[in-house]
PDB file of C-alpha atoms in Angstrom:
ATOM      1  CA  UNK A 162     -45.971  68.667  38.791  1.00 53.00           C
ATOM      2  CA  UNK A 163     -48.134  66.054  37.382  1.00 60.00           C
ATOM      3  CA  UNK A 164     -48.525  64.571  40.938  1.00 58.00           C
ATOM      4  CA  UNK A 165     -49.895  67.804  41.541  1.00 61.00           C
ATOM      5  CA  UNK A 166     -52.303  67.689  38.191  1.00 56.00           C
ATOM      6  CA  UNK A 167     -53.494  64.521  39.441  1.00 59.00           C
ATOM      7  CA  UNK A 168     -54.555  66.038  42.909  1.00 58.00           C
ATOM      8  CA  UNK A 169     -56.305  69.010  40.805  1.00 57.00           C
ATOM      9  CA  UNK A 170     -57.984  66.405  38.705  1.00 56.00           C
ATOM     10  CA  UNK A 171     -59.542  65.047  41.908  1.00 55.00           C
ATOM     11  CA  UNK A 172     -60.692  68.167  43.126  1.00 59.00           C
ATOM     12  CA  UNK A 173     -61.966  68.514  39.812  1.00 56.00           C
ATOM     13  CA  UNK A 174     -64.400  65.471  40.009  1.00 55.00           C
ATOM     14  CA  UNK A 175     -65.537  66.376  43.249  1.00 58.00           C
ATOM     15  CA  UNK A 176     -66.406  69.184  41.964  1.00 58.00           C
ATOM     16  CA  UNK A 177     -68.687  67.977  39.041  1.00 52.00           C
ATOM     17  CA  UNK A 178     -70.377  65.597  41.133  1.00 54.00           C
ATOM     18  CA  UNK A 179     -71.107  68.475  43.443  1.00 53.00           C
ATOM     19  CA  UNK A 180     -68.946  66.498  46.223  1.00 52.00           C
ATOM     20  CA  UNK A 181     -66.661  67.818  48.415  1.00 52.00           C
ATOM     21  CA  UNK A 182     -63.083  65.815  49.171  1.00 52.00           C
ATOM     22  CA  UNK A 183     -64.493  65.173  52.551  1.00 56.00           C
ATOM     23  CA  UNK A 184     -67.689  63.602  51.233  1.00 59.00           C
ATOM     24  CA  UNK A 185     -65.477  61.409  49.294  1.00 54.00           C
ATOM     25  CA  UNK A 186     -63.689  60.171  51.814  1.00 57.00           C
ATOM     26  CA  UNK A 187     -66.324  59.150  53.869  1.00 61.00           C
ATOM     27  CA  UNK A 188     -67.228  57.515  50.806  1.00 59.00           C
ATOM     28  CA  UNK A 189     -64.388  55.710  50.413  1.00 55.00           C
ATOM     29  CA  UNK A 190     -64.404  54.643  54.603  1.00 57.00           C
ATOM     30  CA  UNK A 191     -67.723  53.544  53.866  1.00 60.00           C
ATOM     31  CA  UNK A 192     -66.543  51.137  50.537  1.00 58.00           C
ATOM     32  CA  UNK A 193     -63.539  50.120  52.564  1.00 56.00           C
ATOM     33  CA  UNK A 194     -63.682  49.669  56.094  1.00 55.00           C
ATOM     34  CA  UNK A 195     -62.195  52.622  57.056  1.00 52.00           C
ATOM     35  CA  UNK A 196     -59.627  53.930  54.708  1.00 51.00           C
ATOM     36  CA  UNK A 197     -60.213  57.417  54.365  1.00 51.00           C
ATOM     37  CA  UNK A 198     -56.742  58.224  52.267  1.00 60.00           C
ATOM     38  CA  UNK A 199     -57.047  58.338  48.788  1.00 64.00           C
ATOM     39  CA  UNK A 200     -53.017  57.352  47.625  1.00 72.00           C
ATOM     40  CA  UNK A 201     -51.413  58.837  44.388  1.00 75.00           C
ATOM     41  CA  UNK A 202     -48.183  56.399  43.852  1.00 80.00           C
ATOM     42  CA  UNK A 203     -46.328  57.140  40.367  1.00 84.00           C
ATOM     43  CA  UNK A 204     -43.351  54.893  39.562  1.00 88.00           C
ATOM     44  CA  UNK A 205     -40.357  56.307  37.628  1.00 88.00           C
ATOM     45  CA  UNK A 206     -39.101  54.073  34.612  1.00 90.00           C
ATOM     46  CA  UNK A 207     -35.940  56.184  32.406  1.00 89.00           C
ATOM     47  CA  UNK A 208     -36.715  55.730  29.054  1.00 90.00           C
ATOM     48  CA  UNK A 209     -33.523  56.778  28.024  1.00 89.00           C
ATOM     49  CA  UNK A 210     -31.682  53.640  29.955  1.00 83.00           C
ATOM     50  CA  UNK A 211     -33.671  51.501  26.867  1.00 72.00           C
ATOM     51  CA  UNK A 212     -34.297  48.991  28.998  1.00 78.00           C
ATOM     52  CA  UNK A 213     -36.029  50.899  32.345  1.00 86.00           C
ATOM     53  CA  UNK A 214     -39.536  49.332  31.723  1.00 92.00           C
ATOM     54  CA  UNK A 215     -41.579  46.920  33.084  1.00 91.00           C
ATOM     55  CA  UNK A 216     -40.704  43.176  32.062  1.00 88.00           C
ATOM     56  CA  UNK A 217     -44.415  41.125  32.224  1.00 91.00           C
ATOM     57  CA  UNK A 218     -48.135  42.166  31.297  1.00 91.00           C
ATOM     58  CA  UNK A 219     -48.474  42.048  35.219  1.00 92.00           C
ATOM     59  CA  UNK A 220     -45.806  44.420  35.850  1.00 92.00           C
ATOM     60  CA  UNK A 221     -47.712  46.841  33.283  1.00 93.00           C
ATOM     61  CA  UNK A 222     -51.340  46.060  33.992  1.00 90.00           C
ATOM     62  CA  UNK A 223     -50.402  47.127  38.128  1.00 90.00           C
ATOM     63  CA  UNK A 224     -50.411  50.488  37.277  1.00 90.00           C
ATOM     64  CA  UNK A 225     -54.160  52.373  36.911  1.00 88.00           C
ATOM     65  CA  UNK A 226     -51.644  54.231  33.668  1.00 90.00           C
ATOM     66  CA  UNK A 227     -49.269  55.614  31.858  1.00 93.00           C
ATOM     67  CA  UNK A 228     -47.553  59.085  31.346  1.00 92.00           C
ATOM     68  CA  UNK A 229     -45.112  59.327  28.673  1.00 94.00           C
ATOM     69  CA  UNK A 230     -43.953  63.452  29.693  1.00 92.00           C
ATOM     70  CA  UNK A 231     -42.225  65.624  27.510  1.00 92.00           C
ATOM     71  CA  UNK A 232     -38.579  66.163  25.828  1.00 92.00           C
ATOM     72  CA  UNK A 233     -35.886  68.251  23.974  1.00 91.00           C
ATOM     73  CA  UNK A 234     -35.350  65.190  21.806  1.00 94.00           C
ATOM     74  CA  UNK A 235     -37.542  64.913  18.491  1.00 96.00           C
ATOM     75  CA  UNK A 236     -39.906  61.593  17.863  1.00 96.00           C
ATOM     76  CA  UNK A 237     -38.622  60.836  14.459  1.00 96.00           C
ATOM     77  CA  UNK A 238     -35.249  60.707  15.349  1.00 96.00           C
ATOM     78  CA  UNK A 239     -35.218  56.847  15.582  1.00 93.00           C
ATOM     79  CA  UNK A 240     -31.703  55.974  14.618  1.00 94.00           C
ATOM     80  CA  UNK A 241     -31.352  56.829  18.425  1.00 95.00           C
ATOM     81  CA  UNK A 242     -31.929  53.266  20.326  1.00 94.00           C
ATOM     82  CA  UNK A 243     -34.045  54.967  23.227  1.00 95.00           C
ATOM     83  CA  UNK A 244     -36.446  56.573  21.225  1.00 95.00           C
ATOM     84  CA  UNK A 245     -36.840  53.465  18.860  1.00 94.00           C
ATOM     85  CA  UNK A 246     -37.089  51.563  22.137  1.00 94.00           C
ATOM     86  CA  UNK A 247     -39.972  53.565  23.716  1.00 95.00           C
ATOM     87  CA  UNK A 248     -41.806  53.563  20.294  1.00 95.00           C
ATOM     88  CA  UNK A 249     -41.090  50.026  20.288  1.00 94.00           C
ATOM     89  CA  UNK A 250     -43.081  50.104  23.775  1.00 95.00           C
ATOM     90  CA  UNK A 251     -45.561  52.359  22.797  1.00 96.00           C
ATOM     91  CA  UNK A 252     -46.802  49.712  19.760  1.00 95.00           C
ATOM     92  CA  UNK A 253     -45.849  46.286  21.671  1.00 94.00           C
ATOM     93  CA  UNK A 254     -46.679  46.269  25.362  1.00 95.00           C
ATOM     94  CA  UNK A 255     -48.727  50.256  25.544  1.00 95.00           C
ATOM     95  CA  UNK A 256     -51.376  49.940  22.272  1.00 96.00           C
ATOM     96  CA  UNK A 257     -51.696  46.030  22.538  1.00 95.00           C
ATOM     97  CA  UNK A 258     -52.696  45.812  25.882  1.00 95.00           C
ATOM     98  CA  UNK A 259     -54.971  48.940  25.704  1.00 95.00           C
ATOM     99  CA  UNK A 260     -53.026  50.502  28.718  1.00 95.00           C
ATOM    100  CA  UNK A 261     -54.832  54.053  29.722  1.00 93.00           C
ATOM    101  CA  UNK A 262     -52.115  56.861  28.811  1.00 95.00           C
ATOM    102  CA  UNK A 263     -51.630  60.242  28.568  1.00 93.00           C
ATOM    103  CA  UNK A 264     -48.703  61.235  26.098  1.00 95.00           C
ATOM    104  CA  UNK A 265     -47.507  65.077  26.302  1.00 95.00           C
ATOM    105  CA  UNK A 266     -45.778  67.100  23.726  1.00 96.00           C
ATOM    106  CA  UNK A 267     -42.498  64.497  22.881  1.00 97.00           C
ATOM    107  CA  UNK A 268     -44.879  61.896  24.220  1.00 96.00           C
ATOM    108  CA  UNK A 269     -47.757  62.947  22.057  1.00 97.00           C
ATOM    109  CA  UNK A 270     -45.475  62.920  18.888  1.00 97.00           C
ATOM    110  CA  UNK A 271     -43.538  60.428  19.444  1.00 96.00           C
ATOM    111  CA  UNK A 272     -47.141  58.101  19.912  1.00 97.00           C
ATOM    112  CA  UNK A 273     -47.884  59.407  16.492  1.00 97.00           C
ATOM    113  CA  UNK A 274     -44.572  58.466  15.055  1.00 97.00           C
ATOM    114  CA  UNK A 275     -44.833  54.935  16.410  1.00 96.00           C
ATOM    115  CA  UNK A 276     -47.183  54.003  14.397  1.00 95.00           C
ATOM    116  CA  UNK A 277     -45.784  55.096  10.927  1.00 89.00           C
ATOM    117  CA  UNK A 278     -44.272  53.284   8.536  1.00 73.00           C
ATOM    118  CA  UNK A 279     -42.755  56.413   7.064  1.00 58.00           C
ATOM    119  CA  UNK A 280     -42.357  55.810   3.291  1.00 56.00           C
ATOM    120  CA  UNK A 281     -45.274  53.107   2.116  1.00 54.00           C
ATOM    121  CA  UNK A 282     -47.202  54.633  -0.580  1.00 52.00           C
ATOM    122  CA  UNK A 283     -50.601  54.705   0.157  1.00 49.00           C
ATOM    123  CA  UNK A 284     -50.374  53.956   3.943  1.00 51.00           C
ATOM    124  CA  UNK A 285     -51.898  55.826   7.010  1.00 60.00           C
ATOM    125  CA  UNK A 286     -49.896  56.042   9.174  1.00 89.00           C
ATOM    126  CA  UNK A 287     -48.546  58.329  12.330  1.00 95.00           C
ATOM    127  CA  UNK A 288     -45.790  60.822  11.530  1.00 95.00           C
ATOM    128  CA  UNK A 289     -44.114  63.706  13.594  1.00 96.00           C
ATOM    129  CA  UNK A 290     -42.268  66.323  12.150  1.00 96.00           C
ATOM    130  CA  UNK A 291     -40.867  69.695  12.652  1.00 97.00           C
ATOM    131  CA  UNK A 292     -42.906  72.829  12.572  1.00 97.00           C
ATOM    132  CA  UNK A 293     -43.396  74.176   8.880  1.00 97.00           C
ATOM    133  CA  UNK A 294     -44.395  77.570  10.944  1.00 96.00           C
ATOM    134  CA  UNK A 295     -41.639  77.455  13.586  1.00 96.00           C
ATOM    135  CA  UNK A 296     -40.983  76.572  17.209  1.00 96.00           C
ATOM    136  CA  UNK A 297     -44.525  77.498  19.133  1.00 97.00           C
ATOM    137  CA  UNK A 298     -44.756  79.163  23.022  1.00 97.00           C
ATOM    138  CA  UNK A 299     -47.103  80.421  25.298  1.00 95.00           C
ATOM    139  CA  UNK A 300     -50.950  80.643  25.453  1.00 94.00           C
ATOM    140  CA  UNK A 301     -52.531  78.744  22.358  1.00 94.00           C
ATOM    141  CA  UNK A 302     -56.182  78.020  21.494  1.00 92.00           C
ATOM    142  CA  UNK A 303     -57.126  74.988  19.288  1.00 92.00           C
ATOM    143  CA  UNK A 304     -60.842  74.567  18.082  1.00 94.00           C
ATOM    144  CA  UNK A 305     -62.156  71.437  19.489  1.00 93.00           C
ATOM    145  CA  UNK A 306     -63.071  68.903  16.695  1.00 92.00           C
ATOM    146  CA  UNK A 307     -66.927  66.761  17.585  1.00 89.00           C
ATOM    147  CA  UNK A 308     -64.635  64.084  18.969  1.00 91.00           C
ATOM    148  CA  UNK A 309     -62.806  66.395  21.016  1.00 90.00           C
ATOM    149  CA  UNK A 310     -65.878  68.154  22.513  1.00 87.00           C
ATOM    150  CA  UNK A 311     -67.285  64.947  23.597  1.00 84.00           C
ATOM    151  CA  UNK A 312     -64.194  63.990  25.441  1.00 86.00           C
ATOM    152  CA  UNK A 313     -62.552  66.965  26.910  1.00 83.00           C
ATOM    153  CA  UNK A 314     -65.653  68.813  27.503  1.00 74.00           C
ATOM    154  CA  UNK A 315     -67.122  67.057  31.488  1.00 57.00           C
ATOM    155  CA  UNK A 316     -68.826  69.816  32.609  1.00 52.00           C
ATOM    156  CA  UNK A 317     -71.540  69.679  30.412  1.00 49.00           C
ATOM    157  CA  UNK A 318     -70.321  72.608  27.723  1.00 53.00           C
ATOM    158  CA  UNK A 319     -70.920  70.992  24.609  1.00 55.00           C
ATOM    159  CA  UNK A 320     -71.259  73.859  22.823  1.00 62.00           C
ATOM    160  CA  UNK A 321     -67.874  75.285  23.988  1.00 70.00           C
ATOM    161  CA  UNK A 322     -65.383  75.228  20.473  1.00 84.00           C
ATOM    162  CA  UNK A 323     -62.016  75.819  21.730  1.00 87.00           C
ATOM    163  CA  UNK A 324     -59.754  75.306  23.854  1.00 87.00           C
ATOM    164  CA  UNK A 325     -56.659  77.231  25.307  1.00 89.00           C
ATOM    165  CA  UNK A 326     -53.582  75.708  26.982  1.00 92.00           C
ATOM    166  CA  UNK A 327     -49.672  76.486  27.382  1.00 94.00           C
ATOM    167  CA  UNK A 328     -47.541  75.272  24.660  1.00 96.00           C
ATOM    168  CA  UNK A 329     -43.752  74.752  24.660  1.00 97.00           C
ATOM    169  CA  UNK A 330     -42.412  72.661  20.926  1.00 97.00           C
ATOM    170  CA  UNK A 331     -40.551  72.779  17.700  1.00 96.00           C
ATOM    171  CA  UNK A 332     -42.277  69.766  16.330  1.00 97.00           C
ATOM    172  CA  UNK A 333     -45.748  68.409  15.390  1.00 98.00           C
ATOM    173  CA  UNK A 334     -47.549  65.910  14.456  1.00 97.00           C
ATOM    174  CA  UNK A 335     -48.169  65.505  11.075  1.00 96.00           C
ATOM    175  CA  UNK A 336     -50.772  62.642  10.509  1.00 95.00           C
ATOM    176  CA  UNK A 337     -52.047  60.168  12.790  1.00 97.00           C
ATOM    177  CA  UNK A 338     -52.681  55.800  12.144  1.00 95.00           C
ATOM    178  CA  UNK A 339     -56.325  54.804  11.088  1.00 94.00           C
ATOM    179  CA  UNK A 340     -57.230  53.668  14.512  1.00 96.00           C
ATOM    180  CA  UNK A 341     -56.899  57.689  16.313  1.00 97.00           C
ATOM    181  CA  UNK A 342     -58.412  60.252  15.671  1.00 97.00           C
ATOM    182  CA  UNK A 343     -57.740  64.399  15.930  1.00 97.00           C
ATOM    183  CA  UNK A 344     -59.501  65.649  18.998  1.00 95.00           C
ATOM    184  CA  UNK A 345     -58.776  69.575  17.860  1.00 95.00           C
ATOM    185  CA  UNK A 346     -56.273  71.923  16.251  1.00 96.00           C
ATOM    186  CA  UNK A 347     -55.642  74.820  14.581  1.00 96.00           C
ATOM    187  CA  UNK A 348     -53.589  76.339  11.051  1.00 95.00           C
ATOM    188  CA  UNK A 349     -50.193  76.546  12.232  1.00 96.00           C
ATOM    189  CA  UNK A 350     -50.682  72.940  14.093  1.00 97.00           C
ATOM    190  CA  UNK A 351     -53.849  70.938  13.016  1.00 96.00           C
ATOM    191  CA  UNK A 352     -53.555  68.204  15.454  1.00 97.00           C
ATOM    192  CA  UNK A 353     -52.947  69.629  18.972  1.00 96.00           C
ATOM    193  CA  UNK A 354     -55.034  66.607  20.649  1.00 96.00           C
ATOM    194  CA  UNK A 355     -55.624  63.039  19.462  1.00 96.00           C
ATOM    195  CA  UNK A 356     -57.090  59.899  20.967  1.00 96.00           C
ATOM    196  CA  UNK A 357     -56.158  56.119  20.357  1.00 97.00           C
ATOM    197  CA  UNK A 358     -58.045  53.574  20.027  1.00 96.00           C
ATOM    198  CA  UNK A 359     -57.312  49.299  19.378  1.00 95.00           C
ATOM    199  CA  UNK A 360     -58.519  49.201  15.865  1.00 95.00           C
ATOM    200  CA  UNK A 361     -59.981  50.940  13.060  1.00 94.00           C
ATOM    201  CA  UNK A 362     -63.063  49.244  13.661  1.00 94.00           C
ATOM    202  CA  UNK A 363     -63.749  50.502  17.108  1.00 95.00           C
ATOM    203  CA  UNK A 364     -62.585  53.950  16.485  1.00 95.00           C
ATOM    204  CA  UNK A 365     -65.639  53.728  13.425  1.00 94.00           C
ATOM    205  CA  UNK A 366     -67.901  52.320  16.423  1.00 93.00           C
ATOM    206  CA  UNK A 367     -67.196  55.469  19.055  1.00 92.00           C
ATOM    207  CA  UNK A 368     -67.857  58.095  16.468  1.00 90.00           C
ATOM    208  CA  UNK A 369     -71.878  56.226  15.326  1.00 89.00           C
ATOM    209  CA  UNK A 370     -72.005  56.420  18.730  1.00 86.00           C
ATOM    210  CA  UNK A 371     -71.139  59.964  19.468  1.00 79.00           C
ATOM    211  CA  UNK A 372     -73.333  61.040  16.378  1.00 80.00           C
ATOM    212  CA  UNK A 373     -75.971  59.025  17.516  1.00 78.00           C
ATOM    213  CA  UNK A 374     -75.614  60.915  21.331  1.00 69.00           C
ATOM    214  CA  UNK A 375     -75.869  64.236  20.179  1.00 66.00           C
ATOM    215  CA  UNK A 376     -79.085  63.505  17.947  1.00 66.00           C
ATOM    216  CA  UNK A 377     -80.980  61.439  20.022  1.00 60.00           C
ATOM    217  CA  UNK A 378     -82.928  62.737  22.835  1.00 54.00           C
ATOM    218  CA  UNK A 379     -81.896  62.168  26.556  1.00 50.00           C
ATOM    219  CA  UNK A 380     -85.169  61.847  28.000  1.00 51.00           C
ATOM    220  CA  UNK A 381     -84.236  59.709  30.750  1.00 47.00           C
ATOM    221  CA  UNK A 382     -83.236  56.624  28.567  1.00 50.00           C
ATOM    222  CA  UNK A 383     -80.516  54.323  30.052  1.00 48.00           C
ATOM    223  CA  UNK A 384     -79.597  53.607  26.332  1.00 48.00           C
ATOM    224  CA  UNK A 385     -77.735  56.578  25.601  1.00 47.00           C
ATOM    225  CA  UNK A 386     -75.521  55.764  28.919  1.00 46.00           C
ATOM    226  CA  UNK A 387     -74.681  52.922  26.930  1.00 44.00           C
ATOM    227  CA  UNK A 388     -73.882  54.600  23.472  1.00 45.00           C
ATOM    228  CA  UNK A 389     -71.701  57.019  25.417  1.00 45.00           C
ATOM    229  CA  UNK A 390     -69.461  54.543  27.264  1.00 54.00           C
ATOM    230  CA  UNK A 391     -69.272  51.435  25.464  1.00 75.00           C
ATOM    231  CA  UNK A 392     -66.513  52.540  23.668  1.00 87.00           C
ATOM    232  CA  UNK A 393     -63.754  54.858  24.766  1.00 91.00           C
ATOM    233  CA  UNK A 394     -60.110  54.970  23.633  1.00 94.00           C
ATOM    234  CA  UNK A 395     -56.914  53.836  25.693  1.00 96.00           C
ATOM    235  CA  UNK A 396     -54.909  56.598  25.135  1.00 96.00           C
ATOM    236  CA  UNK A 397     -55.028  60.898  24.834  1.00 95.00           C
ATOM    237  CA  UNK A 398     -52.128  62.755  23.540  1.00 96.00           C
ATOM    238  CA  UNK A 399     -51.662  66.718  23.902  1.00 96.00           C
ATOM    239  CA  UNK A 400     -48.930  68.450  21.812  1.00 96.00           C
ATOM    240  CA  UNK A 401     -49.993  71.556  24.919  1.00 95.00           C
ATOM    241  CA  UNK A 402     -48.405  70.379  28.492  1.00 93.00           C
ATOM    242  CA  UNK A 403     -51.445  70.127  30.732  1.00 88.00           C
ATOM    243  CA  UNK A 404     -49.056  69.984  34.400  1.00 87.00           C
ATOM    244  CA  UNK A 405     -48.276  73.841  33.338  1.00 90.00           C
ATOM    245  CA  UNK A 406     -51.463  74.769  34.776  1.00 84.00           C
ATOM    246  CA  UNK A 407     -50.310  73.009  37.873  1.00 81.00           C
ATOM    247  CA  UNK A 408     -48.216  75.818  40.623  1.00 81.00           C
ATOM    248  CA  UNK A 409     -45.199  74.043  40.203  1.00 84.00           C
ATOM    249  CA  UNK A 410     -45.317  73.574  36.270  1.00 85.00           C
ATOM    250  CA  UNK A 411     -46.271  77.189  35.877  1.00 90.00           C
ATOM    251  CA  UNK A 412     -43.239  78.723  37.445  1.00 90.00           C
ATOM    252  CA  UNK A 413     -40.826  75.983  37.014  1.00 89.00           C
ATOM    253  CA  UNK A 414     -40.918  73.943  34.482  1.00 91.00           C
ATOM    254  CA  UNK A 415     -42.909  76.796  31.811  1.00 94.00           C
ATOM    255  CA  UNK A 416     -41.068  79.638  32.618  1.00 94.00           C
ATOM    256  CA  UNK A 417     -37.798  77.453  32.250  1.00 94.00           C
ATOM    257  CA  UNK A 418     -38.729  75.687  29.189  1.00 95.00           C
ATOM    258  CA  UNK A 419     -39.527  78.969  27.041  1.00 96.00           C
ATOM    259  CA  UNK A 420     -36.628  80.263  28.697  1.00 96.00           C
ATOM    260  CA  UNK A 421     -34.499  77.377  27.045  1.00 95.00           C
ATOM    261  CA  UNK A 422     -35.609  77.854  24.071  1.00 96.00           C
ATOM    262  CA  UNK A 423     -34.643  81.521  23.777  1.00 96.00           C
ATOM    263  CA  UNK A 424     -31.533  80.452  24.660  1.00 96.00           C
ATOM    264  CA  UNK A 425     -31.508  77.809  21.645  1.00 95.00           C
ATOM    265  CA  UNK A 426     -32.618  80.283  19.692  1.00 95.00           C
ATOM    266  CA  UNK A 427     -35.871  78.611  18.775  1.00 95.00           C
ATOM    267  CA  UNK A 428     -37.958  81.593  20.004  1.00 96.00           C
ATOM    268  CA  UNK A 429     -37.183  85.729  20.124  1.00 96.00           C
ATOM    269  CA  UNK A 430     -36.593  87.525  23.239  1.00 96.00           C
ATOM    270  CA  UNK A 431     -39.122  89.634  22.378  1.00 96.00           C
ATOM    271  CA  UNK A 432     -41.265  86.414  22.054  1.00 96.00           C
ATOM    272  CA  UNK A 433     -40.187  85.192  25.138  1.00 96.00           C
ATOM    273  CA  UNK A 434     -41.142  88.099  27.339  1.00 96.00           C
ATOM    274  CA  UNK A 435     -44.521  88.266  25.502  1.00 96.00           C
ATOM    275  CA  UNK A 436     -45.941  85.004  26.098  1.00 96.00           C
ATOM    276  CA  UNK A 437     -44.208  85.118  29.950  1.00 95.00           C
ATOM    277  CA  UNK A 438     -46.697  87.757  30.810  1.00 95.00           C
ATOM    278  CA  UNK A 439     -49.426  86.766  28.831  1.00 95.00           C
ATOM    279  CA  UNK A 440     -49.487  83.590  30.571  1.00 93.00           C
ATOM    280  CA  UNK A 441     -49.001  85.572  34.103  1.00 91.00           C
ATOM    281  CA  UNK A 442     -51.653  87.818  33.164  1.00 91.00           C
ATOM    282  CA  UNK A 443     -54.242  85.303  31.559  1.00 89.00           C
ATOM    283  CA  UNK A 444     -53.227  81.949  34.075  1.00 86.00           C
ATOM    284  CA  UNK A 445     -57.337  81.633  35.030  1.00 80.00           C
ATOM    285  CA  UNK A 446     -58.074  81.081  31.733  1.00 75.00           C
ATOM    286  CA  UNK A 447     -56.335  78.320  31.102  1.00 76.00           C
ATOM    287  CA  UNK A 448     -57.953  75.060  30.783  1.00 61.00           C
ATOM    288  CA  UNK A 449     -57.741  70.719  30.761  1.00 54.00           C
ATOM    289  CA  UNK A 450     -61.353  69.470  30.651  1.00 38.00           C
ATOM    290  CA  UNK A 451     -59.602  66.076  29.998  1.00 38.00           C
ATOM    291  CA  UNK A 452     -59.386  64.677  33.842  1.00 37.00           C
ATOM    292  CA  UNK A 453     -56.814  62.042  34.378  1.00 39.00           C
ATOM    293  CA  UNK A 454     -57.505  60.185  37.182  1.00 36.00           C
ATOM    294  CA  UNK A 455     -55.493  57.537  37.867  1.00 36.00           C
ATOM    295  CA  UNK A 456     -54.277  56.261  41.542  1.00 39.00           C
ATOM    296  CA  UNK A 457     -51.383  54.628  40.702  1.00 52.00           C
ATOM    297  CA  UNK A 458     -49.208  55.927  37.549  1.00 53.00           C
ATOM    298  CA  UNK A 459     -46.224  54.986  35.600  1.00 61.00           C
ATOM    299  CA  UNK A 460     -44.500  57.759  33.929  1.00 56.00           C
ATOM    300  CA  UNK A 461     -41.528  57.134  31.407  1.00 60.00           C
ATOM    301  CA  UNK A 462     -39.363  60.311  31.590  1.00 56.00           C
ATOM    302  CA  UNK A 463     -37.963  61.508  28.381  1.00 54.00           C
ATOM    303  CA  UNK A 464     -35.506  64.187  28.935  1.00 50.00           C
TER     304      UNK A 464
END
């Protein structure tokens, strides 16, 4: 399924830069000598085997990125040695090397909760819990925060607000370290989306410089190309899973999660045949302006 987002993702470019897949291959024959096949590869590493991850920088830094997917297990339980492990990762190898990743749901908490030192008096830091409002399903819309509209938003809809996705989880995330920042949210759940970046100091830096892009005028000036990608964080996190829009995480992996969790008792039956056919019935609408596009992939399975 997220081999399958990737492939939509693009599509997607291709699509904002008004080029069709077969322009881009001749592109890419053109830039290469003849290789006209553009190659997805994702490696597998089992995070809970504690020690499935790559052993050197260069082992990390061959992959375009990570994907750390979602899981029944809950980010704060750290007595377990796998989760403790992969937040171990997460801080050590993942945030000090600035390695591009995409955390979902478990993978968006548990990012959060990595950071935390979960009792310091006075500290920010990153902390998942459990839903004060209850295990969440099915279509959700979060209102995009400034930060969030300037990096989800690519096709030029900056004055789009929200957001809606599919949402499967029982926990949250709760507060976030000094160096991310909220990209949207809503009551029940006020940070849906989040971005990382290596310090305090550059997260300050990217949002002068989204201010000063949406005040200054375009007009042609190659300076506000530079205010808008000098600095851009590492990593985005979703607490929504993004490969539901994809065929196979639609009527898979959604329809089997929320199905899961009715039988857990997290959500109604009632619920569950509610947001089933809401998501049948309202599928076009959903949405991930954030493209990842990476060619080769590491994803750390958490089930």
């Amino acid at each position: 399924m997220f081999l399958e987002l990737l492939c939509q993702a693009y599509e997607r470019k291709c699509s904002l830069l008004s080029t069709t897949v077969s322009e881009m291959r001749e592109q890419q024959m053109a830039n290469n000598g003849g290789d006209t096949i553009l190659t997805i590869s994702i490696t597998v590493y089992h995070a809970q085997s504690k020690n499935d991850y790559p052993l050197t920088s260069s082992g990390w830094s061959s992959y375009d990125g990570v994907l750390i997917p979602g899981s029944l297990s809950a980010a704060y339980d750290t007595h377990i040695e796998w989760i403790e492990k992969l937040q171990s990762v997460i801080r050590n190898d993942i945030h000090k090397m600035r390695l591009k990743t995409m955390g979902v749901c478990f993978g968006h908490q548990c990012f959060a909760h990595a950071f935390g030192t979960h009792g310091e008096v006075g500290a920010r830091e990153g902390q998942a819990i459990k839903c004060p409002t209850g295990a969440k399903a099915g279509r959700i819309c979060s209102k995009l925060t400034q930060e969030g509209r300037q990096l989800l938003l690519l096709d030029g809809n900056s004055n789009k607000c929200n957001m809606e996705m599919l949402y499967t989880h029982g926990d949250m995330v709760h507060s976030l370290p000094e160096f991310a920042v909220s990209l949207g949210g809503n009551a029940n759940v006020p940070i849906e989306a989040c971005a990382y970046f290596s310090s305090k100091e550059e997260k300050i830096l990217f949002q002068k410089q989204q201010q000063r892009q949406t005040t200054m005028p375009t007009n042609g000036d190659d300076n506000n190309k530079e205010i808008s990608t000098t600095v851009r964080p590492y990593a985005v996190t979703f607490q929504a899973h993004p490969e539901y829009i994809s065929p196979t995480g639609f009527n898979v992996n959604y329809l089997n999660t929320v199905k899961v969790m009715e039988d857990r008792g997290y959500i109604t039956q009632q619920l569950l045949e509610e947001v089933c056919e809401d998501a049948r019935v309202n599928f076009e609408k959903l949405e991930i302006r954030h493209l990842l596009l990476s060619h080769e992939v590491a994803v750390l399975p958490t089930i």
